[in-house]
Coordinates of C-alpha atoms and ligand atoms in Angstrom, one line a residue:
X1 CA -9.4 4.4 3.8
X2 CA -12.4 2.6 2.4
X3 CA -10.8 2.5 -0.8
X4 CA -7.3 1.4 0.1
X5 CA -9.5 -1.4 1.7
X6 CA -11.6 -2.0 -1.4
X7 CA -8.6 -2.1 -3.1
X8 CA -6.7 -4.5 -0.8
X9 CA -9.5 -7.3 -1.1
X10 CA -9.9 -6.3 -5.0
X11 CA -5.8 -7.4 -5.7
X12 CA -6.8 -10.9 -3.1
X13 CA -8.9 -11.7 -5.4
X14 CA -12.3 -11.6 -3.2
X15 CA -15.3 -9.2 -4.3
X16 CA -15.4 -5.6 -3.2
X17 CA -17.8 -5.5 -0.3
X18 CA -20.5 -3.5 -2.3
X19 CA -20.7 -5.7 -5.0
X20 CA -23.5 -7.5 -4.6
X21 CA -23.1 -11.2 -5.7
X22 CA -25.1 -14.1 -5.4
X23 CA -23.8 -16.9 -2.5
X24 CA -25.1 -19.7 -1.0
X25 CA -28.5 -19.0 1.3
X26 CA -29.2 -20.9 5.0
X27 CA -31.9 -23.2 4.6
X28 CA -31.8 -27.0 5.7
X29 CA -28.6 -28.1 7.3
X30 CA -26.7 -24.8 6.4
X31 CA -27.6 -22.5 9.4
X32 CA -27.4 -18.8 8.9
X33 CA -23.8 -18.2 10.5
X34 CA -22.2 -20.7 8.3
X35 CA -24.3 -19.1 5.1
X36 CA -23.0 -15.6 6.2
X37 CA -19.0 -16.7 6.5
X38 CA -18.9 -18.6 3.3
X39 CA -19.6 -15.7 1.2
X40 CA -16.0 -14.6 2.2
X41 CA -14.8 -18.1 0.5
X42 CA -15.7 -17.7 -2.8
X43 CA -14.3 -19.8 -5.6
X44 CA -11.4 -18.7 -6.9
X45 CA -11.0 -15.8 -9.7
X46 CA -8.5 -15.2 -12.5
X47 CA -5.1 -14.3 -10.5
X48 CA -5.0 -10.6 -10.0
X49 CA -3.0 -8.4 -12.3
X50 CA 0.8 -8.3 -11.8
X51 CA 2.1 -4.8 -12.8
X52 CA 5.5 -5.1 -11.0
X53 CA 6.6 -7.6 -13.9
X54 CA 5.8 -6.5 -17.4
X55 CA 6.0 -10.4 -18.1
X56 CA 3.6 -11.6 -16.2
X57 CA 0.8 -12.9 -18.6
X58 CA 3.0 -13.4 -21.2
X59 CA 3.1 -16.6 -22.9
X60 CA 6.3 -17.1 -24.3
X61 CA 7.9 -15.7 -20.9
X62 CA 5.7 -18.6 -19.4
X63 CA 7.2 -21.3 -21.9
X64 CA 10.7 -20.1 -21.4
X65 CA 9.6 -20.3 -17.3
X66 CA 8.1 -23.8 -17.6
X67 CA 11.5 -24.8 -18.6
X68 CA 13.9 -22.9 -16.5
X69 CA 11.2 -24.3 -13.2
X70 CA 12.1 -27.4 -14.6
X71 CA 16.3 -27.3 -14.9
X72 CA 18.1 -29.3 -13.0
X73 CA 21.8 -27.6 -14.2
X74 CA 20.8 -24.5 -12.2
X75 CA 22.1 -26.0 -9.5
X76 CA 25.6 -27.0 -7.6
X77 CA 25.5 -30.3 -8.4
X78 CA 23.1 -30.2 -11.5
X79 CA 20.8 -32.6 -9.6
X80 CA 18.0 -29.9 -7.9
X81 CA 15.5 -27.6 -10.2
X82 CA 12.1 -26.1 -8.5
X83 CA 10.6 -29.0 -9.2
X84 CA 12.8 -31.4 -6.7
X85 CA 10.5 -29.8 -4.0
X86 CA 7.7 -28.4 -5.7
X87 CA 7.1 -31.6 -7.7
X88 CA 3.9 -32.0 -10.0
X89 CA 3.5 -35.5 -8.7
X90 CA 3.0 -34.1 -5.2
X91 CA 0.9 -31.1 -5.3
X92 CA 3.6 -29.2 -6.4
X93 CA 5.1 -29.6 -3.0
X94 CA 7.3 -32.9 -1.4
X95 CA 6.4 -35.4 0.8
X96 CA 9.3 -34.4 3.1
X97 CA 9.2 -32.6 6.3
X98 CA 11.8 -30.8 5.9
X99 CA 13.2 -29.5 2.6
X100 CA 16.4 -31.2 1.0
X101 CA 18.0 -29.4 -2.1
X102 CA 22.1 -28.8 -2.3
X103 CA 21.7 -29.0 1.5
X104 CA 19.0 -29.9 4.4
X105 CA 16.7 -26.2 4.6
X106 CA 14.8 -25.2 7.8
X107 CA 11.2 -25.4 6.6
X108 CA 8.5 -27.5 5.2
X109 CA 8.1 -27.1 1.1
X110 CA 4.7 -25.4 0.6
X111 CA 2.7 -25.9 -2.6
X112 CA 3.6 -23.4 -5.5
X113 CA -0.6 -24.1 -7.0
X114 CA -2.1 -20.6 -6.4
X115 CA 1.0 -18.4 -5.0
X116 CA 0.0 -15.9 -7.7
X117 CA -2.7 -15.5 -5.3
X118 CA -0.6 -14.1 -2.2
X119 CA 0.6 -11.3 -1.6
X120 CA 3.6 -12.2 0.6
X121 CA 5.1 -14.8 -0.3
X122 CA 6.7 -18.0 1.6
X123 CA 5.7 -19.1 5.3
X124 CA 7.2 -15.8 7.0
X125 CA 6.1 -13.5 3.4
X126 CA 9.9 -12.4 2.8
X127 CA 8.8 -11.9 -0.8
X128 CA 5.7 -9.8 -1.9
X129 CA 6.2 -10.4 -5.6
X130 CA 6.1 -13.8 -7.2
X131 CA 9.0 -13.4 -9.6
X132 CA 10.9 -11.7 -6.6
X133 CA 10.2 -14.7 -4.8
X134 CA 12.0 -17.2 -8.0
X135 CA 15.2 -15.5 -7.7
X136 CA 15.7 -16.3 -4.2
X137 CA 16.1 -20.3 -4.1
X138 CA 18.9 -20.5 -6.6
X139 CA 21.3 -18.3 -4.3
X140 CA 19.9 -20.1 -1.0
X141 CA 22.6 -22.6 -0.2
X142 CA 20.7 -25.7 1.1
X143 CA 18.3 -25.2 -2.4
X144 CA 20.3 -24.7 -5.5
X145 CA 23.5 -23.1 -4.1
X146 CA 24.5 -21.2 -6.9
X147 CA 24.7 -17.5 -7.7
X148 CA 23.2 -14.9 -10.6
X149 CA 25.7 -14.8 -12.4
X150 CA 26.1 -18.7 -12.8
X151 CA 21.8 -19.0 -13.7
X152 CA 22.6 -16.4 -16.4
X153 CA 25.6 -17.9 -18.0
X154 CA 23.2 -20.9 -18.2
X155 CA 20.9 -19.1 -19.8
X156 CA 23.1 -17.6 -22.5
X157 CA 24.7 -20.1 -22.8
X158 CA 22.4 -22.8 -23.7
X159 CA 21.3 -22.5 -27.4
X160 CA 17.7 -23.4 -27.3
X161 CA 17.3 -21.4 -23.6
X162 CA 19.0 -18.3 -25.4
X163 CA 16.5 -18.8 -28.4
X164 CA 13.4 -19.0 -25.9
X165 CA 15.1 -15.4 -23.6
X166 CA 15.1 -13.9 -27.2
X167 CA 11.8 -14.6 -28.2
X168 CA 10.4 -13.8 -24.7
X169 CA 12.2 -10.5 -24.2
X170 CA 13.2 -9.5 -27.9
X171 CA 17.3 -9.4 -26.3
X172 CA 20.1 -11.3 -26.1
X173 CA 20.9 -12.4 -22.4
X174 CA 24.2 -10.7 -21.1
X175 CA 27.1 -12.9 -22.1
X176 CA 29.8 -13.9 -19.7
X177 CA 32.0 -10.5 -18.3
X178 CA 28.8 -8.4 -18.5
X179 CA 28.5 -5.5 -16.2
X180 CA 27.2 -6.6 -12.4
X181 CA 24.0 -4.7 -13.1
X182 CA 23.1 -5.9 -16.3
X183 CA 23.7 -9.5 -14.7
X184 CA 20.9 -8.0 -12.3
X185 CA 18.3 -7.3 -14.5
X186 CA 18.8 -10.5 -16.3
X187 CA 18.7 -12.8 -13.0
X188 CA 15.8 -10.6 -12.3
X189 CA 14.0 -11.4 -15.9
X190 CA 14.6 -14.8 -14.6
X191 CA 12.5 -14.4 -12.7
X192 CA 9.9 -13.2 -14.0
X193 CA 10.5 -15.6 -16.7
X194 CA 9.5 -18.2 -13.7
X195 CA 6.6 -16.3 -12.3
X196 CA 5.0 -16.2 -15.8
X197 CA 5.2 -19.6 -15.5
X198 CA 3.6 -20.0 -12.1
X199 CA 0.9 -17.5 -13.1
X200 CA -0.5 -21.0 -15.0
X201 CA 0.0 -23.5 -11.9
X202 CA -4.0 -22.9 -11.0
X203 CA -5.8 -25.6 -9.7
X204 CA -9.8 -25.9 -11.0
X205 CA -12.9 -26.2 -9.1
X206 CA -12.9 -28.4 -6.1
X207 CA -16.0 -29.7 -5.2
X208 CA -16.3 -27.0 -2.4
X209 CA -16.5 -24.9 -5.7
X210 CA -19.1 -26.8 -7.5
X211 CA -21.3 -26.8 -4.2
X212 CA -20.8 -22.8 -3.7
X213 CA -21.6 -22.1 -7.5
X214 CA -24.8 -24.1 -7.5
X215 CA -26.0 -23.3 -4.4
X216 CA -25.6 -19.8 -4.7
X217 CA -27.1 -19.9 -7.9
X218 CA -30.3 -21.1 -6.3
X219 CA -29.8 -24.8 -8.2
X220 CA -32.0 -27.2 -5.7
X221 CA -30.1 -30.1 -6.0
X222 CA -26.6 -28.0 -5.6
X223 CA -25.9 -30.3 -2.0
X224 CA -25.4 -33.4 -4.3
X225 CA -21.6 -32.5 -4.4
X226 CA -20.6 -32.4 -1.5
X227 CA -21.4 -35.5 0.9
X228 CA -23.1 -35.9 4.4
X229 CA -19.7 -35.8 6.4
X230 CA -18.1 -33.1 4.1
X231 CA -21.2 -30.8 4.9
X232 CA -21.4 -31.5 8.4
X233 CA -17.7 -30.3 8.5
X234 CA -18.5 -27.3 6.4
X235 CA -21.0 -26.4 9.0
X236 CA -18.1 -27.1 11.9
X237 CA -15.6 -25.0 9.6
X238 CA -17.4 -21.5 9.4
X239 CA -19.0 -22.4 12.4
X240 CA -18.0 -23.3 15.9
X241 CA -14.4 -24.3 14.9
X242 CA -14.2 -20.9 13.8
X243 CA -11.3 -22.1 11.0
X244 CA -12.8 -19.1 8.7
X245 CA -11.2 -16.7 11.3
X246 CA -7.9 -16.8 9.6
X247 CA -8.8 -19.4 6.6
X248 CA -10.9 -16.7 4.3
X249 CA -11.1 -15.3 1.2
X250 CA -11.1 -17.2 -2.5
X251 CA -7.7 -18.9 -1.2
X252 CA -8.7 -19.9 2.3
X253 CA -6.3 -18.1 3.9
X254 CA -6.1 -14.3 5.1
X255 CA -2.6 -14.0 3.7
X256 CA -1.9 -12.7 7.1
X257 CA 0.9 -14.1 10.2
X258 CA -0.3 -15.6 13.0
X259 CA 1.1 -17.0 15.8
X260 CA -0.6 -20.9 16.7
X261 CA 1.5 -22.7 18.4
X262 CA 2.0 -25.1 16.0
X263 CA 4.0 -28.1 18.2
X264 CA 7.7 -27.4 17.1
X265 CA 9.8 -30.2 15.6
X266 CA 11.8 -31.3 18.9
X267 CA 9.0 -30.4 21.6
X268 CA 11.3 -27.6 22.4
X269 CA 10.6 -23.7 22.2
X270 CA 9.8 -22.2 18.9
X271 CA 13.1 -21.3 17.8
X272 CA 11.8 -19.9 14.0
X273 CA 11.7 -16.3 14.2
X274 CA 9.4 -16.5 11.1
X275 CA 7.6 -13.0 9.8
X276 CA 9.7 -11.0 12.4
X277 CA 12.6 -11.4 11.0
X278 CA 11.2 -11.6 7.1
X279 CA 9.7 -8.1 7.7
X280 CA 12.9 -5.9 7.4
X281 CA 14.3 -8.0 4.8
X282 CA 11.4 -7.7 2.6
X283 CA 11.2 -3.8 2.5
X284 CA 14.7 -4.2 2.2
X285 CA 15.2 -6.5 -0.8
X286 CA 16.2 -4.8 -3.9
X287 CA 14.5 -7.6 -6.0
X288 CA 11.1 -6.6 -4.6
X289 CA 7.9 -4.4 -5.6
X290 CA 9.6 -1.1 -5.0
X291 CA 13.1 -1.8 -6.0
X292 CA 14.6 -0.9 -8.9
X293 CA 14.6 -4.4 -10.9
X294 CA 10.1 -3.5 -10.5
X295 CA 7.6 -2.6 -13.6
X296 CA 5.6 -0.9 -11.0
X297 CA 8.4 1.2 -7.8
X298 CA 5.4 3.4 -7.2
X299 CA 2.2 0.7 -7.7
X300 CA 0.0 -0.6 -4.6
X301 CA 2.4 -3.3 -3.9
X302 CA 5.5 -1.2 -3.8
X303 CA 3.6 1.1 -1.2
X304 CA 2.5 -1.3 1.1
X305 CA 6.2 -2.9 1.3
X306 CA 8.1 0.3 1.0
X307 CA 6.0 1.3 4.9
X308 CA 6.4 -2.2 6.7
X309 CA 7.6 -1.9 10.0
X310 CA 8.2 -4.4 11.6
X311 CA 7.8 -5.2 16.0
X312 CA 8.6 -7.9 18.2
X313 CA 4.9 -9.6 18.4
X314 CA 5.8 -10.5 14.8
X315 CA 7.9 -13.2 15.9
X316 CA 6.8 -16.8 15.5
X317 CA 4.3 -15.5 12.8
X318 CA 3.6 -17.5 9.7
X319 CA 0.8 -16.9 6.9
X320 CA -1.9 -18.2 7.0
X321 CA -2.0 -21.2 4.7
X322 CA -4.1 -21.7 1.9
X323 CA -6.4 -24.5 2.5
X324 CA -6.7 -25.3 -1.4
X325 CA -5.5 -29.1 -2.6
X326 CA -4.3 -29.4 1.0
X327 CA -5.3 -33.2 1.2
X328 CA -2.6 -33.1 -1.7
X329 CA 0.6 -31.7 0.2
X330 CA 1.5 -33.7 3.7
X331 CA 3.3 -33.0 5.7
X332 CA 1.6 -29.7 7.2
X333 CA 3.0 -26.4 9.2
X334 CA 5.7 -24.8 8.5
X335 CA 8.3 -27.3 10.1
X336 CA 6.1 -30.1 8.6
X337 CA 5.6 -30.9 12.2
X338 CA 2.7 -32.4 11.6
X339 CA 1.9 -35.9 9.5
X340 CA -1.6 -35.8 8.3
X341 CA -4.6 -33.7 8.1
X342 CA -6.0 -35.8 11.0
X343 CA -3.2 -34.8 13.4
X344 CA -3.8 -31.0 12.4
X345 CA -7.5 -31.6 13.2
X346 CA -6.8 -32.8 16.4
X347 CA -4.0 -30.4 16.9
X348 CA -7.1 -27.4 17.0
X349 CA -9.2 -29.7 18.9
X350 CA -6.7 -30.1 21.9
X351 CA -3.9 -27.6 21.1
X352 CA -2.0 -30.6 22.7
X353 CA 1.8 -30.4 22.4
X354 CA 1.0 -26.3 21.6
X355 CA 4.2 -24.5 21.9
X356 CA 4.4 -21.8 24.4
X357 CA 2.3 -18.7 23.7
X358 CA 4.1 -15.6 25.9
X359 CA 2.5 -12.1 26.9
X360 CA 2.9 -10.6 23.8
X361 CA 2.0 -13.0 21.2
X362 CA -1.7 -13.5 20.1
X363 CA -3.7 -17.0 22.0
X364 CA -6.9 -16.8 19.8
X365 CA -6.7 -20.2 20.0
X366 CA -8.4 -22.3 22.2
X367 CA -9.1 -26.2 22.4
X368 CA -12.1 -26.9 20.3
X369 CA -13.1 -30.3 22.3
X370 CA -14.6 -31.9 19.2
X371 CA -15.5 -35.4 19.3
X372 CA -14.4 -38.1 17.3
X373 CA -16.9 -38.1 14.6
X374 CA -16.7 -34.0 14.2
X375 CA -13.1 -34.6 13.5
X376 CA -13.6 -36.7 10.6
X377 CA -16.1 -35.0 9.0
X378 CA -13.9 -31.3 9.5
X379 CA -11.3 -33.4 7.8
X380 CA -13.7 -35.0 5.2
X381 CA -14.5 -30.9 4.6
X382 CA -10.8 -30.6 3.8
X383 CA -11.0 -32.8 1.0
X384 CA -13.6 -30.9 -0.8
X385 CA -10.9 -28.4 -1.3
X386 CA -9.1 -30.2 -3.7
X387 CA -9.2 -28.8 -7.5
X388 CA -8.5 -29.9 -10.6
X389 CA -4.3 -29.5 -11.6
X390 CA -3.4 -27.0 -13.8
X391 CA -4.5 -28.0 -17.5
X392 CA -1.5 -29.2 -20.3
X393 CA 1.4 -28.6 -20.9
X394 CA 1.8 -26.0 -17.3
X395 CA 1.2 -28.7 -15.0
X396 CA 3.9 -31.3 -16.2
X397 CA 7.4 -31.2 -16.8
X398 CA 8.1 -29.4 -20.3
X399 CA 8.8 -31.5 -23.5
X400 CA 12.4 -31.0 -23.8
X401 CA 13.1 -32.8 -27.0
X402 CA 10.0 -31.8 -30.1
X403 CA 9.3 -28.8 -28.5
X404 CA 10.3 -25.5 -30.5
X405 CA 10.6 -22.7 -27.7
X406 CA 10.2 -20.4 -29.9
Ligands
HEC501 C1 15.2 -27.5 -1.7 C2 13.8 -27.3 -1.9 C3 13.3 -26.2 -2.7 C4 13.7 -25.8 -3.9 C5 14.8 -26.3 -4.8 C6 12.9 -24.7 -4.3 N1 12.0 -24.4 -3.3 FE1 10.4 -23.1 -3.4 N2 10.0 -23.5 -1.4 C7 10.7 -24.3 -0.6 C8 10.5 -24.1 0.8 C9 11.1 -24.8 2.0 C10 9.5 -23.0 0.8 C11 9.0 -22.3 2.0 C12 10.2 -21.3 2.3 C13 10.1 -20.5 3.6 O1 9.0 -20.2 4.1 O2 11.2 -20.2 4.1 C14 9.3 -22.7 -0.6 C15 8.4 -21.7 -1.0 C16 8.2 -21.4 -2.3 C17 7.1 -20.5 -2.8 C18 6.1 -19.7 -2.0 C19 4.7 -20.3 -2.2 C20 3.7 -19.5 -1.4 O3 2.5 -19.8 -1.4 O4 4.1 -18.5 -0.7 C21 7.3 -20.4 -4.2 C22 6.4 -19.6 -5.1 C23 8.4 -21.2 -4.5 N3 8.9 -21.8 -3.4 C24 8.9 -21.3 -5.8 C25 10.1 -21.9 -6.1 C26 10.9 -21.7 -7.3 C27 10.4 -20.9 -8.5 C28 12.0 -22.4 -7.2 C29 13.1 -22.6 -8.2 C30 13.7 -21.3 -8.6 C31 12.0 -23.1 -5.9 N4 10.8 -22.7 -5.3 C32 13.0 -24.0 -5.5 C33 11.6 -25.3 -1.1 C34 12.2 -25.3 -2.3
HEC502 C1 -5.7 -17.7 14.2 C2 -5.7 -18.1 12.8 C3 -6.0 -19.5 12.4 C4 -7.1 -20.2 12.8 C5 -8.3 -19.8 13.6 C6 -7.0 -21.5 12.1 N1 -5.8 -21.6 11.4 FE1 -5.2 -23.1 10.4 N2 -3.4 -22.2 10.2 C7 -3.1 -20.9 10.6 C8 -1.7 -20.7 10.4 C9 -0.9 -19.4 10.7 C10 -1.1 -21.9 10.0 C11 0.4 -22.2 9.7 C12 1.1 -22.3 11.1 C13 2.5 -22.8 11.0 O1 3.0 -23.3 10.0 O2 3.1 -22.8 12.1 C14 -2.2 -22.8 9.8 C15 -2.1 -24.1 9.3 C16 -3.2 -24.9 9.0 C17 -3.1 -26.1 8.2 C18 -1.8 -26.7 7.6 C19 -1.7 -26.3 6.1 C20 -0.4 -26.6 5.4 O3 -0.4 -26.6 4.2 O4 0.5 -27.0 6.1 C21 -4.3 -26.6 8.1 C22 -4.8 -27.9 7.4 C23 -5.2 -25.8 8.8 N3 -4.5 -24.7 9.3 C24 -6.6 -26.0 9.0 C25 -7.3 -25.3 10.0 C26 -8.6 -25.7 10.5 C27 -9.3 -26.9 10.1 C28 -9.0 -24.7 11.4 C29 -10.2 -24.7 12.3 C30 -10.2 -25.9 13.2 C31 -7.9 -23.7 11.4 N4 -6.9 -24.1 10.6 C32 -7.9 -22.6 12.2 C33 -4.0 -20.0 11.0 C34 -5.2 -20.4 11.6

């Protein structure tokens, strides 16, 4: 049990409880609760290991991914790639509310910077691997509304794409007529193709970072990167706003569902089922950690998904976002109900416009009553959480034209 546990926090990325490392100590205007929780939000480490796709740190599946991510013509109308809602300029997310590919989706566009982090993947988790998780948007209808066997006759049949699967995967993709489950394993190489790629999409050290890594490494003038308001809202965040509760951990976020409340679009009841109905299809989904398109059916991952079960306080769940670069990525919540980080601020501090919480859903929240001033300096806080974009060439469209993909 303590070892599963151990080994849970190990693939999050946070330290093993009996490793002793160096954090921030209380002393001046950090009090000793605050300097207790924010050892559990350490700065990020390398993204954990990926055994359910053999490609995962590979670089030449990443160049062929950086380009595929990229590719508008795997799409209905040759108009929508990735990057239409997870767009560089934005965060790697859109400005919209709602997404708009092929079609008009039903949720907000979240940020694709760190998603090698979590385990589940999306708002409701209905992916737990990150290459899984890529094969999903081109056959969803509203996104790219097209079908495997249409992203892999555009992949065999584009010269310098079939040039880039060979060298990634020493193969030739299946040409047109191939047998269903060759046309399978391909859309599923795909993906990993694109996860590779994502792998890189890491942001760098926010000032929160700098802060934490001076500080804890005893450096006396370590406070100098953050400013008055944005440690005054540090102190509000692990403290008596009690944000740390589900925003933990390197990423800031639990990786877990909860139920908030978040105000729904039209004011009405929450009509997103979110994780409850994600559950079942996960453990389901042939293109995940257990299934048979996986490098690892019998790894941690494939365990943990293969034994979901799912029940009816799941529904209205959704994970936990991470909190990283999120001054970068308005709209917020899963509907992009709400506009900036000021209205989500205020949101916790009055629950006003909450949607209705019934018997058997979770109400850990309750109205934080914070004044004016402790608003804007927990909102302040939130900017210290933005990171450096990933380094050249990952975090900008690929050089078509100049670049050998070999
Ligand atoms: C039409 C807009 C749109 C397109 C196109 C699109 N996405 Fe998304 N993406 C979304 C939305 C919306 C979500 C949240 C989905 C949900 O919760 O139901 C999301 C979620 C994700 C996530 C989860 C991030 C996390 O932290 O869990 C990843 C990763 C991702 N998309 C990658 C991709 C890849 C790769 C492609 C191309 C193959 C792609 N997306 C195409 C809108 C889009
Ligand atoms: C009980 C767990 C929990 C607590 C406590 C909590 N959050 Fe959240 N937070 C969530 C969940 C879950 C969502 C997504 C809800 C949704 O989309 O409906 C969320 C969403 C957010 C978002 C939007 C991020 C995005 O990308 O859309 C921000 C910002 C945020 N929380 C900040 C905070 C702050 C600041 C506090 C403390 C005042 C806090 N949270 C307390 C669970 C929590």
């Amino acid at each position: 049990m303590i070892a599963a546990a151990v080994m849970i926090l190990a693939m999050q990325g946070a330290a093993p409880p009996s490793t002793p490392t160096p954090a921030p100590a209380a002393g001046g205007w950090l009090d000793d609760v605050a300097a207790r929780r924010v050892r559990r939000n350490p700065p990020l480490g390398p993204v954990p290991a990926d055994p359910t796709n053999r490609w995962a740190d590979d670089e030449a599946a990443a160049r062929l991914g950086h380009v595929l991510f990229f590719d508008p013509r795997l799409s209905a109308s040759g108009t929508v790639s990735c990057a239409s809602c997870h767009d560089p300029a934005f965060g790697f997310a859109d400005r919209r509310a709602i997404a708009v590919g092929e079609g008009t989706g039903t949720r907000h566009a979240m940020t694709v910077l760190n998603a090698a982090h979590q385990r589940w993947l999306t708002w409701d988790g209905r992916a737990d691997t990150l290459w899984g998780q890529a094969t999903q948007p081109f056959e969803t209808a509203s996104e790219h509304g097209i079908d495997r066997t249409r992203v892999v006759a555009h992949v065999a049949g584009d010269p310098s794409l079939r040039a880039a699967w060979r060298t990634a995967f020493g193969a030739d993709p299946p040409v047109a007529g191939a047998p269903a489950a060759d046309v399978d394993r391909a859309f599923a190489m795909v993906g990993k193709a694109i996860a590779a790629y994502e792998r890189r999409l890491v942001t760098g050290p926010s000032a929160y970072d700098r802060w934490w890594t001076r500080r804890a490494a005893g450096d006396p003038r370590a406070d100098e990167e953050l400013t008055d308001a944005q440690r005054r809202g540090l102190v509000l965040f692990f403290g008596k706003a009690e944000c740390a509760q589900c925003h933990h951990g390197a990423l800031f976020s639990d990786g877990e569902f909860h139920m908030i409340g978040a105000p729904t679009p039209d004011g009405g009841p929450p009509r997103d089922p979110g994780r409850y109905a994600a559950v079942d299809r996960v453990r389901d989904d042939p293109m995940n950690a257990a299934g048979p398109h996986s490098d690892a059916r019998e790894g941690a991952q494939a365990r943990i998904s293969r034994s979901l079960a799912n029940s009816p306080d799941r529904r209205g769940g959704f994970r936990t976002p991470s909190l990283r670069n999120v001054a970068q990525t308005p709209p917020y919540m899963h509907a992009g109900q709400l506009a900036t980080l000021a209205d989500v601020v205020r949101f916790y501090s009055t629950l006003e416009g909450a949607s209705a919480l019934d018997h058997h859903r979770e109400s850990v929240l309750r109205p934080l009553g914070l004044s004016d001033a402790e608003r804007a300096d927990l909102e302040a806080f939130l900017g210290a959480l933005t990171g450096a974009p990933p380094p050249a060439p990952w975090g900008a469209p690929p050089v078509r034209a100049g670049v050998d993909l070999r």
